[in-house]
Tab-separated table of C-alpha atoms and ligand atoms in Angstrom:
chain	number	residue	atom	x	y	z
Y	236	MET	CA	22.533	-111.391	-26.326
Y	237	ASN	CA	23.350	-115.085	-25.970
Y	238	TRP	CA	20.132	-116.541	-24.575
Y	239	SER	CA	21.057	-120.227	-24.286
Y	240	ASP	CA	22.524	-120.089	-20.756
Y	241	ILE	CA	19.537	-118.080	-19.496
Y	242	ILE	CA	17.058	-120.422	-21.162
Y	243	GLU	CA	18.748	-123.375	-19.512
Y	244	GLN	CA	18.307	-121.685	-16.119
Y	245	ILE	CA	14.631	-120.974	-16.905
Y	246	GLU	CA	14.070	-124.610	-17.886
Y	247	ASN	CA	15.808	-125.891	-14.744
Y	248	ALA	CA	13.811	-123.584	-12.465
Y	249	SER	CA	10.425	-124.153	-14.106
Y	250	GLY	CA	10.886	-127.802	-15.048
Y	251	ILE	CA	9.296	-126.954	-18.423
Y	252	PRO	CA	11.169	-127.069	-21.756
Y	253	PHE	CA	11.312	-123.680	-23.487
Y	254	LYS	CA	12.116	-122.979	-27.121
Y	255	LEU	CA	12.774	-119.305	-27.810
Y	256	VAL	CA	10.947	-117.987	-30.876
Y	257	ASN	CA	11.575	-114.267	-30.463
Y	258	ALA	CA	13.170	-111.875	-27.936
Y	259	ARG	CA	11.431	-108.490	-27.989
Y	260	ALA	CA	12.823	-105.436	-26.156
Y	261	LEU	CA	10.239	-103.746	-23.885
Y	262	ALA	CA	9.955	-100.037	-23.168
Y	263	GLY	CA	8.862	-98.498	-19.893
Y	264	GLY	CA	11.458	-99.369	-17.242
Y	265	ASP	CA	13.478	-96.650	-15.533
Y	266	ILE	CA	16.293	-98.758	-14.225
Y	267	ASN	CA	16.700	-102.032	-16.074
Y	268	THR	CA	16.626	-103.352	-19.645
Y	269	ALA	CA	13.637	-105.627	-20.216
Y	270	TYR	CA	12.596	-108.198	-22.843
Y	271	CYS	CA	9.697	-110.469	-23.606
Y	272	LEU	CA	11.023	-113.961	-24.357
Y	273	GLN	CA	8.404	-115.465	-26.608
Y	274	GLY	CA	8.211	-119.225	-26.948
Y	275	ALA	CA	5.851	-121.454	-28.871
Y	276	ASP	CA	3.421	-121.944	-25.972
Y	277	ARG	CA	4.500	-119.479	-23.247
Y	278	SER	CA	6.382	-116.246	-22.748
Y	279	TYR	CA	8.658	-114.917	-20.035
Y	280	PHE	CA	9.511	-111.395	-18.892
Y	281	ILE	CA	13.204	-110.829	-18.221
Y	282	LYS	CA	15.080	-107.800	-16.981
Y	283	PHE	CA	18.803	-107.182	-16.830
Y	284	ASN	CA	21.219	-105.022	-14.932
Y	285	ARG	CA	24.929	-105.106	-14.105
Y	286	ALA	CA	26.134	-108.436	-12.717
Y	287	ASP	CA	26.778	-106.899	-9.266
Y	288	LYS	CA	23.088	-105.896	-8.992
Y	289	VAL	CA	21.823	-109.437	-8.494
Y	290	ASP	CA	20.811	-108.677	-4.893
Y	291	MET	CA	18.409	-106.010	-6.177
Y	292	PHE	CA	16.629	-108.713	-8.173
Y	293	ILE	CA	16.624	-111.152	-5.243
Y	294	ALA	CA	14.894	-108.458	-3.162
Y	295	GLU	CA	12.361	-107.810	-5.933
Y	296	GLU	CA	11.659	-111.532	-6.205
Y	297	ALA	CA	11.139	-111.710	-2.412
Y	298	GLY	CA	8.739	-108.752	-2.597
Y	299	LEU	CA	6.708	-110.325	-5.416
Y	300	SER	CA	6.523	-113.610	-3.488
Y	301	GLU	CA	5.420	-111.833	-0.311
Y	302	ILE	CA	2.635	-109.977	-2.135
Y	303	ALA	CA	1.609	-113.156	-3.984
Y	304	SER	CA	1.373	-115.071	-0.689
Y	305	THR	CA	-1.356	-112.687	0.525
Y	306	GLN	CA	-3.621	-113.653	-2.420
Y	307	THR	CA	-5.003	-110.122	-2.471
Y	308	ILE	CA	-3.704	-108.715	-5.757
Y	309	LYS	CA	-2.097	-110.168	-8.869
Y	310	VAL	CA	1.674	-109.917	-9.336
Y	311	PRO	CA	3.863	-111.706	-11.922
Y	312	THR	CA	5.113	-115.053	-10.608
Y	313	PRO	CA	8.899	-115.081	-10.186
Y	314	ILE	CA	10.631	-117.869	-12.140
Y	315	VAL	CA	14.381	-117.483	-11.544
Y	316	HIS	CA	17.099	-114.918	-10.935
Y	317	GLY	CA	20.726	-115.385	-11.907
Y	318	GLN	CA	23.910	-114.047	-13.411
Y	319	THR	CA	25.664	-114.398	-16.717
Y	320	SER	CA	29.292	-113.283	-17.130
Y	321	GLU	CA	28.071	-109.718	-17.801
Y	322	HIS	CA	24.604	-109.374	-16.313
Y	323	ALA	CA	22.309	-110.059	-13.413
Y	324	PHE	CA	18.800	-111.005	-14.493
Y	325	LEU	CA	15.332	-111.681	-13.146
Y	326	VAL	CA	12.788	-113.809	-15.011
Y	327	LEU	CA	9.073	-113.494	-14.282
Y	328	GLU	CA	5.851	-114.802	-15.754
Y	329	PHE	CA	5.067	-112.577	-18.767
Y	330	ILE	CA	1.699	-110.866	-18.388
Y	331	GLU	CA	-0.071	-109.569	-21.480
Y	332	PHE	CA	-1.546	-106.181	-20.630
Y	333	GLY	CA	-5.061	-105.148	-21.690
Y	334	ASN	CA	-7.180	-102.009	-21.525
Y	335	ASN	CA	-7.453	-100.112	-18.253
Y	336	ARG	CA	-11.224	-100.143	-17.694
Y	337	LYS	CA	-13.138	-98.393	-14.881
Y	338	ILE	CA	-13.980	-101.708	-13.243
Y	339	SER	CA	-10.280	-102.609	-13.185
Y	340	GLN	CA	-9.475	-99.371	-11.324
Y	341	THR	CA	-12.224	-100.205	-8.823
Y	342	LEU	CA	-10.749	-103.678	-8.346
Y	343	LEU	CA	-7.265	-102.182	-7.973
Y	344	GLY	CA	-8.515	-99.879	-5.189
Y	345	GLN	CA	-10.224	-102.759	-3.386
Y	346	GLN	CA	-7.317	-105.166	-3.795
Y	347	LEU	CA	-4.674	-102.647	-2.710
Y	348	ALA	CA	-6.758	-102.000	0.411
Y	349	MET	CA	-6.821	-105.755	1.081
Y	350	LEU	CA	-3.039	-105.905	0.625
Y	351	HIS	CA	-2.752	-103.099	3.180
Y	352	ARG	CA	-4.812	-105.114	5.658
Y	353	GLN	CA	-1.911	-107.591	5.816
Y	354	ARG	CA	-0.030	-106.606	8.938
Y	355	GLN	CA	2.946	-107.576	11.041
Y	356	PRO	CA	3.980	-106.274	14.502
Y	357	TYR	CA	6.816	-103.989	13.376
Y	358	PHE	CA	7.736	-101.509	10.648
Y	359	GLY	CA	10.369	-102.536	8.102
Y	360	TRP	CA	11.017	-105.878	6.460
Y	361	HIS	CA	13.177	-108.979	6.863
Y	362	ARG	CA	15.652	-107.549	4.354
Y	363	ASP	CA	16.774	-104.325	2.715
Y	364	ASN	CA	15.852	-103.665	-0.912
Y	365	THR	CA	16.068	-100.841	-3.443
Y	366	ILE	CA	13.818	-97.972	-4.499
Y	367	GLY	CA	14.645	-97.461	-8.159
Y	368	SER	CA	18.284	-98.477	-7.912
Y	369	THR	CA	18.861	-96.621	-4.607
Y	370	PRO	CA	19.483	-98.853	-1.578
Y	371	GLN	CA	16.456	-98.816	0.746
Y	372	PRO	CA	17.153	-99.855	4.361
Y	373	ASN	CA	14.281	-101.651	6.100
Y	374	SER	CA	15.685	-102.324	9.586
Y	375	ARG	CA	12.838	-103.217	11.927
Y	376	ASP	CA	11.377	-100.665	14.321
Y	377	VAL	CA	8.200	-100.627	16.379
Y	378	ASP	CA	8.178	-96.825	16.176
Y	379	TRP	CA	7.045	-95.504	12.757
Y	380	LEU	CA	8.496	-92.037	13.295
Y	381	GLU	CA	11.907	-93.486	14.110
Y	382	PHE	CA	11.692	-95.761	11.089
Y	383	LEU	CA	10.686	-92.894	8.824
Y	384	ARG	CA	13.313	-90.542	10.181
Y	385	LYS	CA	16.232	-92.968	10.056
Y	386	ASN	CA	15.527	-95.363	7.195
Y	387	ARG	CA	13.819	-92.967	4.863
Y	388	PHE	CA	14.606	-89.232	5.309
Y	389	GLN	CA	18.039	-89.278	6.974
Y	390	HIS	CA	19.125	-92.017	4.595
Y	391	GLN	CA	18.129	-90.043	1.452
Y	392	LEU	CA	19.490	-86.790	2.911
Y	393	SER	CA	22.894	-88.327	3.560
Y	394	LEU	CA	22.976	-89.770	0.020
Y	395	ALA	CA	22.132	-86.265	-1.235
Y	396	ALA	CA	24.883	-84.715	0.903
Y	397	ALA	CA	27.388	-87.174	-0.552
Y	398	LYS	CA	26.319	-86.027	-4.027
Y	399	GLY	CA	26.963	-82.400	-3.055
Y	400	TYR	CA	23.409	-81.283	-2.195
Y	401	ARG	CA	24.184	-79.430	1.012
Y	402	GLY	CA	23.031	-76.090	2.457
Y	403	HIS	CA	19.329	-75.263	2.501
Y	404	LEU	CA	18.139	-78.770	1.605
Y	405	GLN	CA	20.033	-80.289	4.517
Y	406	THR	CA	19.026	-77.594	7.041
Y	407	MET	CA	15.350	-77.911	6.175
Y	408	GLY	CA	15.634	-81.701	6.047
Y	409	ALA	CA	17.132	-81.857	9.551
Y	410	ASN	CA	14.444	-79.484	10.796
Y	411	LEU	CA	11.742	-81.670	9.339
Y	412	CYS	CA	13.246	-84.794	10.898
Y	413	ASP	CA	13.073	-83.059	14.305
Y	414	ARG	CA	9.436	-82.156	13.817
Y	415	LEU	CA	7.972	-85.325	12.326
Y	416	SER	CA	5.688	-85.914	15.304
Y	417	GLY	CA	3.798	-82.718	14.362
Y	418	PHE	CA	2.277	-84.556	11.391
Y	419	PHE	CA	0.887	-87.414	13.439
Y	420	SER	CA	-1.294	-85.928	16.154
Y	421	GLY	CA	-4.278	-88.220	16.689
Y	422	TYR	CA	-3.084	-90.732	14.091
Y	423	VAL	CA	-1.358	-94.027	14.846
Y	424	PRO	CA	0.064	-95.674	11.681
Y	425	GLN	CA	0.064	-99.474	11.493
Y	426	PRO	CA	2.617	-101.718	9.736
Y	427	SER	CA	0.818	-102.704	6.505
Y	428	LEU	CA	2.380	-104.672	3.661
Y	429	LEU	CA	3.187	-102.047	1.011
Y	430	HIS	CA	4.061	-102.185	-2.653
Y	431	GLY	CA	6.474	-99.366	-1.846
Y	432	ASP	CA	6.977	-97.898	-5.344
Y	433	LEU	CA	3.423	-97.541	-6.597
Y	434	TRP	CA	3.604	-95.042	-9.418
Y	435	GLY	CA	1.418	-95.498	-12.529
Y	436	GLY	CA	4.219	-97.284	-14.424
Y	437	ASN	CA	4.158	-100.117	-11.877
Y	438	ALA	CA	0.442	-100.957	-12.170
Y	439	ALA	CA	-1.436	-102.357	-15.157
Y	440	VAL	CA	-4.377	-104.541	-16.131
Y	441	ASP	CA	-4.190	-107.993	-17.733
Y	442	THR	CA	-6.254	-108.982	-20.768
Y	443	GLU	CA	-9.027	-110.260	-18.474
Y	444	GLY	CA	-9.318	-106.928	-16.656
Y	445	ASN	CA	-7.478	-108.032	-13.485
Y	446	PRO	CA	-5.241	-105.370	-11.935
Y	447	VAL	CA	-1.558	-106.307	-11.762
Y	448	ILE	CA	1.172	-104.579	-9.766
Y	449	PHE	CA	4.887	-105.193	-10.296
Y	450	ASP	CA	8.386	-103.872	-9.593
Y	451	PRO	CA	7.742	-103.510	-5.836
Y	452	ALA	CA	9.983	-102.101	-3.085
Y	453	CYS	CA	8.120	-103.935	-0.298
Y	454	TYR	CA	8.199	-103.285	3.417
Y	455	TYR	CA	5.667	-102.930	6.224
Y	456	GLY	CA	4.770	-99.298	6.805
Y	457	ASP	CA	2.013	-96.709	6.875
Y	458	ARG	CA	-0.396	-97.532	4.024
Y	459	GLU	CA	-0.790	-93.808	3.319
Y	460	THR	CA	2.686	-93.904	1.723
Y	461	ASP	CA	1.439	-96.134	-1.132
Y	462	LEU	CA	-1.627	-93.929	-1.655
Y	463	ALA	CA	0.522	-90.793	-1.634
Y	464	MET	CA	2.783	-92.180	-4.332
Y	465	THR	CA	-0.168	-92.976	-6.613
Y	466	GLU	CA	-0.943	-89.243	-6.489
Y	467	LEU	CA	2.625	-88.088	-7.145
Y	468	PHE	CA	2.825	-88.835	-10.877
Y	469	GLY	CA	-0.860	-89.615	-11.603
Y	470	GLY	CA	-2.326	-92.477	-13.636
Y	471	PHE	CA	-4.918	-93.685	-11.093
Y	472	SER	CA	-8.572	-92.805	-11.611
Y	473	PRO	CA	-11.273	-91.492	-9.225
Y	474	GLU	CA	-12.761	-95.029	-9.210
Y	475	PHE	CA	-9.504	-96.328	-7.720
Y	476	TYR	CA	-9.550	-93.811	-4.865
Y	477	SER	CA	-13.216	-94.213	-3.999
Y	478	ALA	CA	-12.949	-98.025	-4.022
Y	479	TYR	CA	-9.884	-97.851	-1.774
Y	480	ARG	CA	-11.594	-95.507	0.699
Y	481	ASP	CA	-14.801	-97.575	0.721
Y	482	THR	CA	-12.782	-100.697	1.549
Y	483	PHE	CA	-10.341	-99.136	4.010
Y	484	PRO	CA	-11.166	-95.521	4.980
Y	485	LEU	CA	-8.357	-92.990	5.300
Y	486	ASP	CA	-7.619	-90.625	8.196
Y	487	SER	CA	-8.359	-86.942	7.520
Y	488	GLY	CA	-4.687	-86.016	8.116
Y	489	TYR	CA	-3.688	-87.964	4.992
Y	490	SER	CA	-3.901	-84.864	2.798
Y	491	ILE	CA	-1.063	-83.211	4.746
Y	492	ARG	CA	1.038	-86.338	5.312
Y	493	LYS	CA	0.915	-87.204	1.615
Y	494	THR	CA	3.386	-84.378	0.856
Y	495	LEU	CA	5.650	-85.645	3.631
Y	496	TYR	CA	5.554	-89.169	2.250
Y	497	ASN	CA	6.117	-88.055	-1.337
Y	498	LEU	CA	9.113	-86.008	-0.257
Y	499	TYR	CA	10.911	-89.334	0.200
Y	500	HIS	CA	10.387	-90.178	-3.480
Y	501	ILE	CA	11.388	-86.703	-4.655
Y	502	LEU	CA	14.595	-86.932	-2.608
Y	503	ASN	CA	15.164	-90.312	-4.211
Y	504	HIS	CA	14.606	-88.783	-7.663
Y	505	LEU	CA	17.088	-86.057	-6.775
Y	506	ASN	CA	19.629	-88.758	-5.904
Y	507	LEU	CA	18.835	-90.872	-8.961
Y	508	PHE	CA	18.180	-88.318	-11.688
Y	509	GLY	CA	19.870	-85.104	-10.536
Y	510	SER	CA	19.341	-81.461	-9.701
Y	511	GLY	CA	16.107	-81.082	-11.710
Y	512	TYR	CA	14.381	-82.294	-8.534
Y	513	LEU	CA	16.161	-79.954	-6.087
Y	514	SER	CA	13.714	-77.054	-6.120
Y	515	GLN	CA	10.741	-79.443	-5.918
Y	516	ALA	CA	12.269	-81.090	-2.829
Y	517	GLU	CA	12.999	-77.727	-1.216
Y	518	ASN	CA	9.516	-76.379	-1.979
Y	519	MET	CA	7.922	-79.449	-0.436
Y	520	MET	CA	10.091	-79.092	2.647
Y	521	SER	CA	9.270	-75.430	3.166
Y	522	ARG	CA	5.537	-76.136	2.714
Y	523	LEU	CA	5.759	-78.976	5.228
Y	524	LEU	CA	7.708	-76.911	7.745
Y	525	SER	CA	5.053	-74.203	7.545
Y	526	GLU	CA	2.449	-76.853	8.494
Y	527	VAL	CA	4.183	-77.740	11.755
Y	528	LYS	CA	5.165	-74.244	12.958
B	141	ADP	P1	12.291	-101.351	-14.120
B	141	ADP	O1	12.740	-102.209	-12.973
B	141	ADP	O2	13.391	-100.989	-15.063
B	141	ADP	O3	11.506	-100.115	-13.666
B	141	ADP	P2	9.822	-102.756	-14.717
B	141	ADP	O4	9.782	-103.912	-13.807
B	141	ADP	O5	8.966	-101.575	-14.331
B	141	ADP	O6	11.311	-102.266	-14.987
B	141	ADP	O7	9.426	-103.255	-16.165
B	141	ADP	C1	9.557	-102.455	-17.334
B	141	ADP	C2	8.275	-102.501	-18.156
B	141	ADP	O8	8.022	-103.837	-18.583
B	141	ADP	C3	7.053	-102.096	-17.332
B	141	ADP	O9	6.773	-100.727	-17.462
B	141	ADP	C4	5.945	-102.934	-17.915
B	141	ADP	O10	5.350	-102.256	-19.004
B	141	ADP	C5	6.639	-104.157	-18.441
B	141	ADP	N1	6.524	-105.320	-17.531
B	141	ADP	C6	6.997	-105.412	-16.254
B	141	ADP	N2	6.777	-106.629	-15.741
B	141	ADP	C7	6.120	-107.324	-16.702
B	141	ADP	C8	5.610	-108.663	-16.784
B	141	ADP	N3	5.755	-109.542	-15.787
B	141	ADP	N4	5.009	-109.034	-17.920
B	141	ADP	C9	4.878	-108.165	-18.960
B	141	ADP	N5	5.356	-106.919	-18.958
B	141	ADP	C10	5.971	-106.488	-17.833
């Protein structure tokens, strides 16, 4: 990698001279290639993708800035995005991670709840973004069920159809889309600012014990979707859940809706990673359909 052009862009954006000492590849990302750029007195986090993916990074930067502006929970500060002849890149403040203590999980629960208290009058966001590398439409809607049906389920189902996943998946998916209202009796979701992709790999703790979240797919939607995703792949402790509930109690119907909300991510995994997720998606759908018979 030729770093000099990128370093020049970092220096221009930050206004601070930077002398690269070491570039260390980082593990952990699903989608992009990431490095720690270590300098004498500061470090930067940088991730790369194909040059035509720059918009994905602009959306991520906008999401990080939106979360940061709420002053509820720590996110890495965006420095600059750009393109080289081969790559698109995003540079962020590098955060040294520390041990995940119980108190940090409690803080994470409280701070996520405070993030979710940030509201706007409609569902969606001012721009589309990506979930993993899949396009995620966020067109505004005052009706959550419409938003969920169109921008989340029908969108993923049509991507799946284009990849050849037809038949049972599509029939059950269409059925579910027709019956969404059955999951919402007595519950009126509000448009909360969401992280949007909150699996365990996108949350950590800094060396001072402060929770940090990163790699968001922000929009305003039902806060239960963020909670549901924390349960999908694990990594969040009982202290996190009790602190969240103490700060912002959950509706009793959450336990059923969480499968509905996680279906979106499993459909996305089917589209991103292939047929290993097909039976999981179909099982979730048939369980959900049995709930609204
Ligand atoms: P991807 O977009 O490919 O999923 P991530 O944004 O999740 O990549 O970053 C990959 C890994 O790099 C994360 O799992 C995390 O361990 C680490 N990481 C992410 N952001 C930072 C940061 N600002 N500072 C330090 N490490 C980070």
